[in-house]
Each structure stands twice: as structure tokens, then as C-alpha cells.
Amino acid sequence: MSEPIHFGWFVGQGFGVQGWRKDSYSWGHTWYQPDIWEQAARVLEQAGFDLLILKDGPTVSYSERSRDVGLASAEGGPRHDTLFLVPLLLRVTKHLGIVPTLNTTHYDPYIAARQIATLYHQDTPRVGLNVVTSGGGARTSNFALPGRPLDSEETYRRAEEWLRVVRSLWTSWDRDAVIEDELNRVYARADRLHPIDFRGEHFDVAGPGVALPFPDEGPVISAPSNSPRGLRFVGENADLQFGYSRDPDIIQGIREGIDAVRPTNGRDPKRAKIFSNISPKVVGSQEEKQAYLAWRRSDEGLRRDLPLLSVILDVDLTQLDFDAPLPAPYLDAWTANPVSAGVVNAFLSTVDDPRTTPFRELAARSTHGQAGDIVGTAEEIADHIEEWTESSALDGVLFDFNVDPESLFGTLVPLVPVLRRRGLLRTGYASTSLRENLDGF
Ligand SMILES: Cc1cc2nc3c(=O)[nH]c(=O)nc-3n(C[C@H](O)[C@H](O)[C@H](O)COP(=O)(O)O)c2cc1C
């Protein structure tokens, strides 16, 4: 038996269209109503998953360069607010961690602290917060921001301030502030509330907050990133890091990068968990696998799979000549000012020289589609997961899919029994707290 690892589900489309362009789209679910989400949360809990992370982006695609492909494929929108899904999912589960995403560039920290506290108090401590930082392009013009894209350094500085404000507001009421003294008619004591008087580069916030204090450490904070700057941010601020790398050396680098800054923050370095996003395609036989891999490399397969990466990298990759190398200006632009250094590195590092390799080779290896970055039988996929986690500092994997029936059942039904038999996937929960479940092993 293997040691158990953690499993999560990352909804790559967020509270957006689920299963568009898949055969199961016609099964009659309506993505903007609760049913399909509640079904997914229940199934993930039955399967023994630790958490469900809901990706978010509060605007349509970055710019005109990727807007058409983004809307045609529904990868760039429409997208509703993930926070409103959280209470619905808490109602139908007891153990699954529910982690909505907020962007520190777009959201006001005072409002965000109150929103997350409101959700956290609605159930056992299972609500987390996924903190994202993209500051890119046209998106900034929708918000009270300078109207120009923030560069990576500025985005992370803002994120650090943002979280400091949020955490200060969360602790601005002493835990014993609420006394519910019916005799003297005092609900809460004013002398147990503290202004935060925060003055920073991006935010000036007086405080105190207005929500109840937490009875414990508060929400698990997750953050996706792979760049050195991002890892510093994660190490100092988050409990869980995730990204697209699964190479043991890279994971070891991430572990060291996080641990190097963590002790200075007075926290236990072992507590930041590292997850890798995977999109396994489970097949029934070797013939099916070969046929699927060939389809994935075909023009049709690539056009089906590339819209997501097109939206992330803000350029329509589906229109390129797949047999020529990527145009140099794209590579230059991504290198000079990446939308995400982590995504760009993970995408380009799968081949020796992206400047001379036909784009088809690169695209077929991309881990950013939902067409399956590992293809195999359930046993083969379990082998991969076991090997990655045993040979590296990975603590778990995040299945990067939507919650359409094909993704959910097509993946879990064949895979869960195999993962369970090997001891990789938990068979029950020790706690109703996400933090305790994550810290349990
Ligand atoms: C796996 C993964 C998931 C992400 N999810 C989101 C998201 O839901 N919303 C968002 O605005 N940005 C998202 N991002 C972008 C990150 O928050 C960040 O801006 C980006 O990765 C740049 O940081 P880096 O250069 O340190 O990688 C995601 C990035 C990764 C790698």
C-alpha cells in the first residue's frame, strides 16, 4: 500500500459554461443553476477529495486578440461569481473544502475580507480562499485601477498588501469580543475591537472589520504560481501552492523556494502543501489510447484543445500553421512580459527548442487543455500519480477539469477504485475542517 496523498478538483472554467463542445453538453444541465454544481460536490466528497477550487476571472478575455476564440469556445466567458456558489455547495456536503477565487488586483480587500468571513462562518471550517494575482491588459480598465496593466512585481506587491489587510481585518476583533451577555444586554464589547490603521502603497484601510472573528486560524489560503516571485509570495502567505509542474526537480525547487521564506514568517515550513494540476484522460485499452493520442495531434484535436491556452496567453493559437514553429514575436512577447511566467515556462519547456519545433509538437504536449495531458488506462494513470508523488515533494494533485458529466464521471468512475485500492486516495475524512484534513498527512 502507498501513502495517501491529497486530491482536489480545479474547475478550470470557474462558474462558467460546463462541457461546451463535449457530447455530454446535451445532457440537459444548466451551468448557471445549482444542480450540476451540487452533483459535482457530492460526487467529489463521496470519492474522498479534499477540496474543490473554483477558478475565476471577473472579465471576458484579456483583449481583442483572444476574445473571439474565448467566446466561441466559452473559455473566455460568460462567467458568474463563484462566491455565490459556495453556500449552495456547503449545503450538500459535510467534508469537502470549497475554495472560491478572488483576484487581488480587482477586488477590494475590505469587501473581500467580509465576504470570505461570511462564508467561513456558514459551516464547519471548510471554506478556503484561492488568491490570484493576474493584473493583465484590458481587465484593469474595468476597475478602480490606474488603467494600465500592472507588471508582475507590482501585482505581487499589491497581493501581499491585500492579504495583509484581509488578515488584519480578520483578527481585528478579539475572539472574546462577542459575550452575548443577556443580563446586561451587551452582545459584543467595543474594547475588544481594534482599528488596523493600514497605510500602504495600494490600500489605506482603517478597520476594524465588521464580521465575526474566527474561532481558529481561519480559511486555508491557496495560490497558483510557479515563478520565483510567485513562490516567495506563496511561501510567505499561503497554505497551498499549485501549478502545472510535475518534474521532481522543479517540484523540489518549489519546495525549497517556499520553505526558504516560510520560517521568517514564523510558520511551520512543512505546512504549505504543493499540488500539481493534471487532466488525465482515462481510456479502456491501448488501442483507444493510440487513437486518442493521434486525434489529439490532429488539426481537429488541436483546434478543440487550444482555445483555453489561447485565452490564458491572450493570442488565438487555433489559427496558426501547426506544422511551422511558433512565430517569434509571440515567444518574444511572452518572454518579455508573460501573462504568467509559470504557464509560459511549463508550456515551452516540454521541448528542447520551442523556436524551431513545429507548433503541433508543442501543442500536443500542452498541459493546458482539457483533452488530457496524460492519457492511459486507470492503472497507468494511477502509476503516473504514484510515481510523481513518490519521487517528488508533491503533496497532491488537482484534477483540472470542468464538472460536466463526461469530465466528472468519465474520470472518477474508472480511477477512484484503483486509487483507493493502492491506498493513494482516502476512504474517509478525519475532520470537517479543510485545514485539518490537509494537515492530516
Ligand atoms: C494553475 C493556475 C491557475 C490559475 N488560476 C487563476 C484564476 O483562477 N484566475 C486568475 O485571474 N488567475 C489565475 N492564475 C494566474 C495566477 O494568479 C498568476 O497571475 C499567474 O500565474 C502569474 O504568476 P506567475 O508568473 O508567478 O506564475 C492561475 C495560474 C495558474 C498557474
Tab-separated table of C-alpha atoms and ligand atoms in Angstrom:
chain	number	residue	atom	x	y	z
A	1	MET	CA	0.000	0.000	0.000
A	2	SER	CA	1.127	3.524	-0.812
A	3	GLU	CA	0.957	6.521	1.489
A	4	PRO	CA	-2.198	8.574	0.895
A	5	ILE	CA	-1.915	11.845	-0.978
A	6	HIS	CA	-4.353	14.712	-1.333
A	7	PHE	CA	-6.778	15.078	-4.211
A	8	GLY	CA	-8.586	18.182	-5.345
A	9	TRP	CA	-10.680	19.301	-8.304
A	10	PHE	CA	-9.887	22.604	-10.000
A	11	VAL	CA	-12.811	23.878	-12.058
A	12	GLY	CA	-10.888	25.321	-14.983
A	13	GLN	CA	-13.816	27.331	-16.281
A	14	GLY	CA	-14.881	28.614	-12.871
A	15	PHE	CA	-18.605	29.344	-12.527
A	16	GLY	CA	-18.842	29.350	-16.314
A	17	VAL	CA	-20.100	27.147	-19.114
A	18	GLN	CA	-19.520	23.469	-18.329
A	19	GLY	CA	-18.822	20.882	-21.005
A	20	TRP	CA	-19.332	23.077	-24.075
A	21	ARG	CA	-18.118	21.219	-27.210
A	22	LYS	CA	-18.443	17.869	-25.415
A	23	ASP	CA	-21.027	15.219	-26.182
A	24	SER	CA	-22.370	15.412	-22.642
A	25	TYR	CA	-23.255	19.097	-23.121
A	26	SER	CA	-26.598	17.938	-24.448
A	27	TRP	CA	-27.399	16.032	-21.256
A	28	GLY	CA	-29.517	18.942	-20.203
A	29	HIS	CA	-27.608	20.639	-17.390
A	30	THR	CA	-27.755	24.383	-16.999
A	31	TRP	CA	-24.423	25.708	-15.842
A	32	TYR	CA	-25.817	28.864	-14.260
A	33	GLN	CA	-28.173	26.945	-11.981
A	34	PRO	CA	-27.143	24.908	-8.930
A	35	ASP	CA	-27.830	21.285	-9.920
A	36	ILE	CA	-24.690	20.392	-11.826
A	37	TRP	CA	-22.536	22.024	-9.137
A	38	GLU	CA	-24.274	20.289	-6.278
A	39	GLN	CA	-23.975	16.973	-8.089
A	40	ALA	CA	-20.246	17.507	-8.561
A	41	ALA	CA	-19.635	18.487	-4.942
A	42	ARG	CA	-21.473	15.403	-3.675
A	43	VAL	CA	-19.603	13.079	-6.022
A	44	LEU	CA	-16.213	14.566	-5.129
A	45	GLU	CA	-16.940	14.105	-1.440
A	46	GLN	CA	-18.079	10.531	-1.976
A	47	ALA	CA	-14.827	9.970	-3.852
A	48	GLY	CA	-12.730	11.279	-0.928
A	49	PHE	CA	-11.446	14.523	-2.430
A	50	ASP	CA	-10.130	17.171	-0.064
A	51	LEU	CA	-11.200	20.252	-1.909
A	52	LEU	CA	-12.855	21.895	-4.887
A	53	ILE	CA	-11.183	25.070	-6.166
A	54	LEU	CA	-13.320	27.333	-8.329
A	55	LYS	CA	-11.207	29.314	-10.751
A	56	ASP	CA	-12.361	32.824	-11.516
A	57	GLY	CA	-11.823	35.762	-13.817
A	58	PRO	CA	-14.211	38.658	-13.443
A	59	THR	CA	-13.986	39.895	-17.056
A	60	VAL	CA	-14.125	38.429	-20.555
A	61	SER	CA	-10.831	37.510	-22.250
A	62	TYR	CA	-7.873	39.816	-21.823
A	63	SER	CA	-8.103	41.611	-25.156
A	64	GLU	CA	-9.431	41.524	-28.718
A	65	ARG	CA	-6.549	39.182	-29.625
A	66	SER	CA	-8.208	36.263	-27.858
A	67	ARG	CA	-11.790	37.475	-27.465
A	68	ASP	CA	-13.329	35.696	-30.481
A	69	VAL	CA	-11.760	32.336	-29.692
A	70	GLY	CA	-12.525	32.860	-25.997
A	71	LEU	CA	-16.222	33.436	-26.567
A	72	ALA	CA	-16.675	30.828	-29.296
A	73	SER	CA	-15.159	28.176	-27.039
A	74	ALA	CA	-16.703	29.698	-23.862
A	75	GLU	CA	-13.210	29.617	-22.299
A	76	GLY	CA	-13.186	33.422	-22.068
A	77	GLY	CA	-16.728	33.807	-20.665
A	78	PRO	CA	-19.527	34.062	-19.766
A	79	ARG	CA	-18.604	33.518	-16.124
A	80	HIS	CA	-20.578	34.163	-12.969
A	81	ASP	CA	-19.395	34.979	-9.475
A	82	THR	CA	-18.004	31.913	-7.685
A	83	LEU	CA	-18.755	33.270	-4.218
A	84	PHE	CA	-22.470	32.725	-4.779
A	85	LEU	CA	-21.909	29.022	-5.440
A	86	VAL	CA	-20.220	28.433	-2.109
A	87	PRO	CA	-23.262	28.362	0.227
A	88	LEU	CA	-25.046	26.005	-2.179
A	89	LEU	CA	-22.149	23.577	-2.153
A	90	LEU	CA	-21.736	23.737	1.609
A	91	ARG	CA	-25.381	22.710	1.992
A	92	VAL	CA	-24.932	19.431	0.113
A	93	THR	CA	-21.583	18.327	1.597
A	94	LYS	CA	-20.026	17.865	5.044
A	95	HIS	CA	-16.295	17.450	4.498
A	96	LEU	CA	-15.296	18.784	1.103
A	97	GLY	CA	-13.299	22.022	1.203
A	98	ILE	CA	-14.855	24.703	-1.013
A	99	VAL	CA	-12.375	27.275	-2.258
A	100	PRO	CA	-13.550	30.259	-4.306
A	101	THR	CA	-11.078	32.517	-6.104
A	102	LEU	CA	-10.564	36.239	-5.608
A	103	ASN	CA	-8.187	38.366	-7.602
A	104	THR	CA	-6.085	40.758	-5.535
A	105	THR	CA	-5.791	43.169	-8.449
A	106	HIS	CA	-9.526	43.533	-8.952
A	107	TYR	CA	-11.136	43.042	-5.569
A	108	ASP	CA	-11.229	45.469	-2.699
A	109	PRO	CA	-9.660	43.813	0.388
A	110	TYR	CA	-12.145	45.214	2.918
A	111	ILE	CA	-15.107	43.801	0.978
A	112	ALA	CA	-13.264	40.538	0.293
A	113	ALA	CA	-12.412	40.011	3.986
A	114	ARG	CA	-16.081	40.403	4.853
A	115	GLN	CA	-17.311	38.152	2.039
A	116	ILE	CA	-14.969	35.291	2.903
A	117	ALA	CA	-15.638	35.624	6.643
A	118	THR	CA	-19.371	35.462	5.921
A	119	LEU	CA	-18.923	32.217	4.008
A	120	TYR	CA	-16.477	30.735	6.510
A	121	HIS	CA	-18.979	31.110	9.333
A	122	GLN	CA	-21.750	29.339	7.438
A	123	ASP	CA	-20.484	25.827	8.084
A	124	THR	CA	-17.620	23.884	9.601
A	125	PRO	CA	-14.251	25.440	8.674
A	126	ARG	CA	-14.235	24.273	5.083
A	127	VAL	CA	-14.202	27.471	3.072
A	128	GLY	CA	-10.796	28.462	1.729
A	129	LEU	CA	-9.645	31.361	-0.381
A	130	ASN	CA	-7.754	30.984	-3.639
A	131	VAL	CA	-5.760	34.153	-4.157
A	132	VAL	CA	-4.868	35.022	-7.741
A	133	THR	CA	-2.861	37.927	-8.978
A	134	SER	CA	-3.196	38.440	-12.711
A	135	GLY	CA	-3.027	42.146	-13.435
A	136	GLY	CA	-3.197	41.967	-17.170
A	137	GLY	CA	-4.277	44.077	-20.059
A	138	ALA	CA	-7.759	45.358	-20.719
A	139	ARG	CA	-9.003	43.823	-17.491
A	140	THR	CA	-7.687	46.659	-15.363
A	141	SER	CA	-9.848	49.236	-17.153
A	142	ASN	CA	-12.974	47.771	-15.546
A	143	PHE	CA	-11.833	48.545	-12.046
A	144	ALA	CA	-10.675	51.422	-9.885
A	145	LEU	CA	-7.107	50.956	-11.046
A	146	PRO	CA	-4.588	53.089	-12.945
A	147	GLY	CA	-5.985	51.745	-16.270
A	148	ARG	CA	-2.686	50.206	-17.264
A	149	PRO	CA	-1.575	46.614	-16.792
A	150	LEU	CA	0.384	46.045	-13.599
A	151	ASP	CA	3.683	44.256	-14.067
A	152	SER	CA	4.432	41.036	-12.225
A	153	GLU	CA	6.379	42.670	-9.375
A	154	GLU	CA	3.719	45.321	-8.823
A	155	THR	CA	0.968	42.693	-8.910
A	156	TYR	CA	2.630	40.618	-6.218
A	157	ARG	CA	3.382	43.669	-4.052
A	158	ARG	CA	-0.282	44.553	-4.287
A	159	ALA	CA	-1.255	40.961	-3.452
A	160	GLU	CA	0.968	40.988	-0.365
A	161	GLU	CA	-0.612	44.211	0.863
A	162	TRP	CA	-4.066	42.903	0.025
A	163	LEU	CA	-3.609	39.782	2.128
A	164	ARG	CA	-2.088	41.762	4.989
A	165	VAL	CA	-5.189	43.958	5.037
A	166	VAL	CA	-7.533	40.969	4.809
A	167	ARG	CA	-5.774	39.096	7.624
A	168	SER	CA	-5.598	42.199	9.814
A	169	LEU	CA	-9.334	42.736	9.376
A	170	TRP	CA	-9.997	39.092	10.208
A	171	THR	CA	-8.151	39.488	13.501
A	172	SER	CA	-9.378	42.992	14.295
A	173	TRP	CA	-11.960	41.569	16.678
A	174	ASP	CA	-10.573	39.634	19.652
A	175	ARG	CA	-12.006	36.147	19.865
A	176	ASP	CA	-13.721	37.043	23.129
A	177	ALA	CA	-15.328	40.197	21.703
A	178	VAL	CA	-18.754	38.593	21.492
A	179	ILE	CA	-20.044	37.920	25.002
A	180	GLU	CA	-23.832	37.668	24.463
A	181	ASP	CA	-24.405	38.987	27.980
A	182	GLU	CA	-28.196	38.924	28.118
A	183	LEU	CA	-28.339	40.167	31.684
A	184	ASN	CA	-26.529	43.401	30.890
A	185	ARG	CA	-27.759	43.494	27.297
A	186	VAL	CA	-24.296	43.543	25.763
A	187	TYR	CA	-23.809	41.494	22.618
A	188	ALA	CA	-20.196	42.445	21.865
A	189	ARG	CA	-17.573	44.531	23.708
A	190	ALA	CA	-16.293	47.579	21.873
A	191	ASP	CA	-12.963	47.447	23.727
A	192	ARG	CA	-12.216	44.103	22.064
A	193	LEU	CA	-12.248	45.633	18.562
A	194	HIS	CA	-9.088	47.175	17.125
A	195	PRO	CA	-8.596	49.547	14.210
A	196	ILE	CA	-5.966	48.278	11.789
A	197	ASP	CA	-4.905	51.729	10.506
A	198	PHE	CA	-3.235	50.217	7.466
A	199	ARG	CA	-1.387	52.645	5.198
A	200	GLY	CA	0.257	51.129	2.147
A	201	GLU	CA	1.252	51.655	-1.471
A	202	HIS	CA	-2.121	50.416	-2.758
A	203	PHE	CA	-4.529	50.430	0.162
A	204	ASP	CA	-5.415	52.653	3.099
A	205	VAL	CA	-7.802	50.852	5.419
A	206	ALA	CA	-8.786	51.976	8.900
A	207	GLY	CA	-10.706	48.934	10.148
A	208	PRO	CA	-11.808	47.216	12.238
A	209	GLY	CA	-13.747	44.714	10.120
A	210	VAL	CA	-17.426	44.087	10.651
A	211	ALA	CA	-17.661	40.270	10.511
A	212	LEU	CA	-17.395	37.889	13.452
A	213	PRO	CA	-13.859	36.786	14.412
A	214	PHE	CA	-12.782	33.229	13.566
A	215	PRO	CA	-12.632	30.649	16.333
A	216	ASP	CA	-9.494	29.176	14.700
A	217	GLU	CA	-6.755	30.080	12.215
A	218	GLY	CA	-9.292	30.969	9.530
A	219	PRO	CA	-9.517	29.969	5.865
A	220	VAL	CA	-6.872	27.915	4.102
A	221	ILE	CA	-5.219	30.215	1.556
A	222	SER	CA	-4.224	28.706	-1.766
A	223	ALA	CA	-2.353	30.438	-4.580
A	224	PRO	CA	-1.286	29.251	-8.037
A	225	SER	CA	2.155	30.268	-9.201
A	226	ASN	CA	5.443	28.904	-10.439
A	227	SER	CA	7.648	31.957	-10.912
A	228	PRO	CA	10.339	32.714	-8.283
A	229	ARG	CA	8.486	35.896	-7.309
A	230	GLY	CA	5.219	33.989	-7.057
A	231	LEU	CA	6.794	31.299	-4.904
A	232	ARG	CA	8.070	33.925	-2.499
A	233	PHE	CA	4.518	35.197	-2.254
A	234	VAL	CA	3.193	31.674	-1.650
A	235	GLY	CA	5.888	30.851	0.899
A	236	GLU	CA	5.174	33.938	2.925
A	237	ASN	CA	1.415	33.919	2.614
A	238	ALA	CA	-0.288	30.723	1.518
A	239	ASP	CA	-1.026	27.235	2.831
A	240	LEU	CA	-1.243	25.550	-0.562
A	241	GLN	CA	0.561	26.129	-3.849
A	242	PHE	CA	-0.489	24.718	-7.200
A	243	GLY	CA	0.714	24.894	-10.773
A	244	TYR	CA	1.441	22.827	-13.823
A	245	SER	CA	4.841	21.336	-12.976
A	246	ARG	CA	5.384	17.753	-12.007
A	247	ASP	CA	9.039	17.311	-12.796
A	248	PRO	CA	10.641	16.200	-9.472
A	249	ASP	CA	13.481	18.726	-9.781
A	250	ILE	CA	11.100	21.577	-10.411
A	251	ILE	CA	8.866	20.467	-7.543
A	252	GLN	CA	11.927	20.252	-5.295
A	253	GLY	CA	12.817	23.813	-6.350
A	254	ILE	CA	9.285	24.907	-5.475
A	255	ARG	CA	9.536	23.175	-2.092
A	256	GLU	CA	12.831	24.866	-1.345
A	257	GLY	CA	11.615	28.215	-2.646
A	258	ILE	CA	8.602	28.088	-0.358
A	259	ASP	CA	10.475	26.773	2.680
A	260	ALA	CA	13.265	29.325	2.325
A	261	VAL	CA	10.961	32.216	3.073
A	262	ARG	CA	8.456	30.476	5.290
A	263	PRO	CA	10.309	30.302	8.623
A	264	THR	CA	10.915	34.061	8.546
A	265	ASN	CA	7.169	34.379	8.715
A	266	GLY	CA	7.048	32.305	11.880
A	267	ARG	CA	5.126	29.406	10.354
A	268	ASP	CA	5.783	25.721	10.137
A	269	PRO	CA	7.613	25.219	6.822
A	270	LYS	CA	6.070	21.801	6.327
A	271	ARG	CA	2.594	23.136	6.237
A	272	ALA	CA	2.490	24.648	2.755
A	273	LYS	CA	1.175	21.869	0.542
A	274	ILE	CA	2.237	21.587	-3.089
A	275	PHE	CA	-0.246	20.376	-5.682
A	276	SER	CA	0.153	19.783	-9.391
A	277	ASN	CA	-2.704	20.233	-11.861
A	278	ILE	CA	-3.390	17.253	-14.070
A	279	SER	CA	-6.045	16.486	-16.687
A	280	PRO	CA	-5.979	12.718	-17.122
A	281	LYS	CA	-7.851	11.137	-19.989
A	282	VAL	CA	-8.869	7.634	-18.930
A	283	VAL	CA	-9.162	5.096	-21.749
A	284	GLY	CA	-10.220	1.470	-21.761
A	285	SER	CA	-7.458	-0.068	-23.896
A	286	GLN	CA	-4.122	0.563	-25.631
A	287	GLU	CA	-5.914	0.837	-28.993
A	288	GLU	CA	-8.167	3.526	-27.632
A	289	LYS	CA	-5.133	5.304	-26.213
A	290	GLN	CA	-3.271	5.316	-29.543
A	291	ALA	CA	-6.366	6.530	-31.388
A	292	TYR	CA	-6.885	9.284	-28.839
A	293	LEU	CA	-3.257	10.438	-28.957
A	294	ALA	CA	-3.406	10.591	-32.760
A	295	TRP	CA	-6.625	12.620	-32.610
A	296	ARG	CA	-5.067	14.997	-30.107
A	297	ARG	CA	-2.274	15.820	-32.560
A	298	SER	CA	-4.646	16.229	-35.491
A	299	ASP	CA	-5.797	19.655	-36.682
A	300	GLU	CA	-9.252	18.922	-35.333
A	301	GLY	CA	-7.923	17.826	-31.938
A	302	LEU	CA	-5.662	20.847	-31.609
A	303	ARG	CA	-8.412	23.286	-32.601
A	304	ARG	CA	-10.620	21.708	-29.973
A	305	ASP	CA	-7.966	21.874	-27.270
A	306	LEU	CA	-6.105	25.138	-27.874
A	307	PRO	CA	-8.775	27.731	-27.006
A	308	LEU	CA	-8.031	27.540	-23.274
A	309	LEU	CA	-4.332	28.192	-23.768
A	310	SER	CA	-5.241	30.898	-26.301
A	311	VAL	CA	-7.251	32.684	-23.640
A	312	ILE	CA	-4.543	32.282	-20.983
A	313	LEU	CA	-1.793	33.544	-23.327
A	314	ASP	CA	-4.082	36.121	-24.968
A	315	VAL	CA	-3.495	35.121	-28.576
A	316	ASP	CA	-5.555	32.923	-30.918
A	317	LEU	CA	-3.376	29.816	-31.255
A	318	THR	CA	-6.055	27.870	-33.138
A	319	GLN	CA	-5.395	29.828	-36.369
A	320	LEU	CA	-1.640	29.120	-36.540
A	321	ASP	CA	0.094	26.843	-39.018
A	322	PHE	CA	0.531	23.791	-36.790
A	323	ASP	CA	3.462	22.473	-38.820
A	324	ALA	CA	5.576	25.630	-38.515
A	325	PRO	CA	7.323	26.807	-35.336
A	326	LEU	CA	5.555	29.388	-33.207
A	327	PRO	CA	6.012	32.904	-34.638
A	328	ALA	CA	8.998	34.542	-32.959
A	329	PRO	CA	7.083	37.689	-31.908
A	330	TYR	CA	4.798	35.554	-29.724
A	331	LEU	CA	7.727	33.934	-27.996
A	332	ASP	CA	9.453	37.284	-27.549
A	333	ALA	CA	6.314	38.884	-26.112
A	334	TRP	CA	5.663	36.044	-23.652
A	335	THR	CA	9.272	36.048	-22.531
A	336	ALA	CA	9.457	39.825	-22.114
A	337	ASN	CA	6.164	40.266	-20.293
A	338	PRO	CA	4.493	36.950	-19.571
A	339	VAL	CA	0.823	36.842	-18.663
A	340	SER	CA	2.051	34.076	-16.383
A	341	ALA	CA	5.725	33.153	-16.195
A	342	GLY	CA	4.739	29.790	-14.716
A	343	VAL	CA	2.328	28.964	-17.526
A	344	VAL	CA	4.717	30.121	-20.244
A	345	ASN	CA	7.603	28.092	-18.784
A	346	ALA	CA	5.503	24.971	-18.347
A	347	PHE	CA	4.227	25.293	-21.917
A	348	LEU	CA	7.563	25.971	-23.608
A	349	SER	CA	9.763	23.680	-21.528
A	350	THR	CA	8.287	20.439	-22.884
A	351	VAL	CA	10.551	20.628	-25.966
A	352	ASP	CA	14.261	21.393	-26.346
A	353	ASP	CA	13.883	24.406	-28.620
A	354	PRO	CA	10.445	25.971	-28.977
A	355	ARG	CA	11.808	28.333	-31.660
A	356	THR	CA	12.460	25.524	-34.129
A	357	THR	CA	9.971	22.834	-33.063
A	358	PRO	CA	6.750	22.592	-35.101
A	359	PHE	CA	3.932	24.055	-33.069
A	360	ARG	CA	1.993	20.779	-33.344
A	361	GLU	CA	4.633	19.052	-31.161
A	362	LEU	CA	4.477	21.732	-28.533
A	363	ALA	CA	0.695	21.996	-28.527
A	364	ALA	CA	0.163	18.247	-28.286
A	365	ARG	CA	2.193	18.217	-25.061
A	366	SER	CA	0.473	21.189	-23.500
A	367	THR	CA	-0.941	20.610	-20.064
A	368	HIS	CA	-3.423	23.428	-20.533
A	369	GLY	CA	-6.126	21.787	-22.496
A	370	GLN	CA	-8.827	19.615	-21.147
A	371	ALA	CA	-8.066	16.968	-23.752
A	372	GLY	CA	-5.872	15.042	-21.376
A	373	ASP	CA	-2.269	15.771	-20.542
A	374	ILE	CA	-1.826	12.143	-19.534
A	375	VAL	CA	-3.670	9.520	-21.447
A	376	GLY	CA	-3.897	5.950	-20.238
A	377	THR	CA	-5.892	3.240	-18.567
A	378	ALA	CA	-6.895	3.844	-14.963
A	379	GLU	CA	-3.953	1.678	-13.833
A	380	GLU	CA	-1.496	3.636	-15.990
A	381	ILE	CA	-2.759	6.957	-14.719
A	382	ALA	CA	-2.573	5.738	-11.128
A	383	ASP	CA	1.032	4.641	-11.886
A	384	HIS	CA	1.877	8.174	-13.017
A	385	ILE	CA	0.297	9.792	-9.991
A	386	GLU	CA	2.044	7.370	-7.665
A	387	GLU	CA	5.392	7.891	-9.349
A	388	TRP	CA	5.189	11.702	-9.307
A	389	THR	CA	4.198	11.896	-5.687
A	390	GLU	CA	6.666	9.249	-4.505
A	391	SER	CA	9.608	10.728	-6.382
A	392	SER	CA	8.967	14.350	-5.536
A	393	ALA	CA	7.842	16.719	-2.823
A	394	LEU	CA	4.319	16.848	-4.242
A	395	ASP	CA	1.580	16.561	-1.627
A	396	GLY	CA	-1.286	16.074	-4.001
A	397	VAL	CA	-2.857	16.545	-7.393
A	398	LEU	CA	-5.626	18.811	-8.595
A	399	PHE	CA	-7.768	17.391	-11.367
A	400	ASP	CA	-8.058	20.306	-13.756
A	401	PHE	CA	-11.441	19.891	-15.423
A	402	ASN	CA	-14.917	21.247	-15.528
A	403	VAL	CA	-17.765	19.494	-13.767
A	404	ASP	CA	-19.667	18.327	-16.851
A	405	PRO	CA	-20.753	14.676	-16.564
A	406	GLU	CA	-18.122	13.470	-19.032
A	407	SER	CA	-15.237	15.021	-17.102
A	408	LEU	CA	-16.584	14.098	-13.697
A	409	PHE	CA	-17.811	10.558	-14.171
A	410	GLY	CA	-15.519	9.664	-17.083
A	411	THR	CA	-12.548	10.357	-14.813
A	412	LEU	CA	-13.710	9.324	-11.365
A	413	VAL	CA	-15.653	6.146	-12.083
A	414	PRO	CA	-12.672	4.227	-13.505
A	415	LEU	CA	-9.958	5.934	-11.438
A	416	VAL	CA	-11.252	6.137	-7.873
A	417	PRO	CA	-11.389	2.361	-7.229
A	418	VAL	CA	-7.802	1.979	-8.448
A	419	LEU	CA	-6.518	4.901	-6.364
A	420	ARG	CA	-8.341	3.541	-3.324
A	421	ARG	CA	-7.018	0.024	-3.772
A	422	ARG	CA	-3.484	1.383	-3.854
A	423	GLY	CA	-4.031	3.424	-0.697
A	424	LEU	CA	-3.425	6.723	-2.527
A	425	LEU	CA	-6.910	8.126	-2.006
A	426	ARG	CA	-8.507	8.486	1.413
A	427	THR	CA	-11.540	6.341	2.213
A	428	GLY	CA	-12.916	8.697	4.852
A	429	TYR	CA	-12.342	12.085	6.438
A	430	ALA	CA	-10.751	12.618	9.836
A	431	SER	CA	-12.273	16.060	10.204
A	432	THR	CA	-14.808	18.516	8.860
A	433	SER	CA	-12.075	21.177	8.726
A	434	LEU	CA	-10.226	21.643	5.451
A	435	ARG	CA	-7.064	22.685	7.287
A	436	GLU	CA	-7.115	19.584	9.483
A	437	ASN	CA	-7.806	17.291	6.549
A	438	LEU	CA	-4.865	18.809	4.664
A	439	ASP	CA	-2.587	18.609	7.700
A	440	GLY	CA	-3.673	15.019	8.472
A	441	PHE	CA	-0.969	13.521	6.245
B	1	LIG	C1	-2.770	26.679	-12.189
B	1	LIG	C2	-3.055	28.149	-12.272
B	1	LIG	C3	-4.345	28.613	-12.014
B	1	LIG	C4	-4.636	29.970	-12.091
B	1	LIG	N1	-5.911	30.391	-11.842
B	1	LIG	C5	-6.219	31.706	-11.972
B	1	LIG	C6	-7.548	32.168	-11.785
B	1	LIG	O1	-8.467	31.423	-11.425
B	1	LIG	N2	-7.804	33.489	-12.001
B	1	LIG	C7	-6.822	34.373	-12.342
B	1	LIG	O2	-7.119	35.552	-12.520
B	1	LIG	N3	-5.540	33.977	-12.478
B	1	LIG	C8	-5.224	32.669	-12.310
B	1	LIG	N4	-3.913	32.261	-12.478
B	1	LIG	C9	-2.873	33.274	-12.676
B	1	LIG	C10	-2.059	33.492	-11.390
B	1	LIG	O3	-2.816	34.054	-10.351
B	1	LIG	C11	-0.876	34.418	-11.653
B	1	LIG	O4	-1.311	35.704	-12.001
B	1	LIG	C12	-0.022	33.941	-12.754
B	1	LIG	O5	0.249	32.574	-12.617
B	1	LIG	C13	1.277	34.755	-12.813
B	1	LIG	O6	2.095	34.386	-11.798
B	1	LIG	P1	3.489	33.643	-12.048
B	1	LIG	O7	4.185	34.456	-13.073
B	1	LIG	O8	4.102	33.698	-10.676
B	1	LIG	O9	3.144	32.248	-12.495
B	1	LIG	C14	-3.617	30.900	-12.403
B	1	LIG	C15	-2.319	30.426	-12.650
B	1	LIG	C16	-2.027	29.068	-12.581
B	1	LIG	C17	-0.613	28.611	-12.829
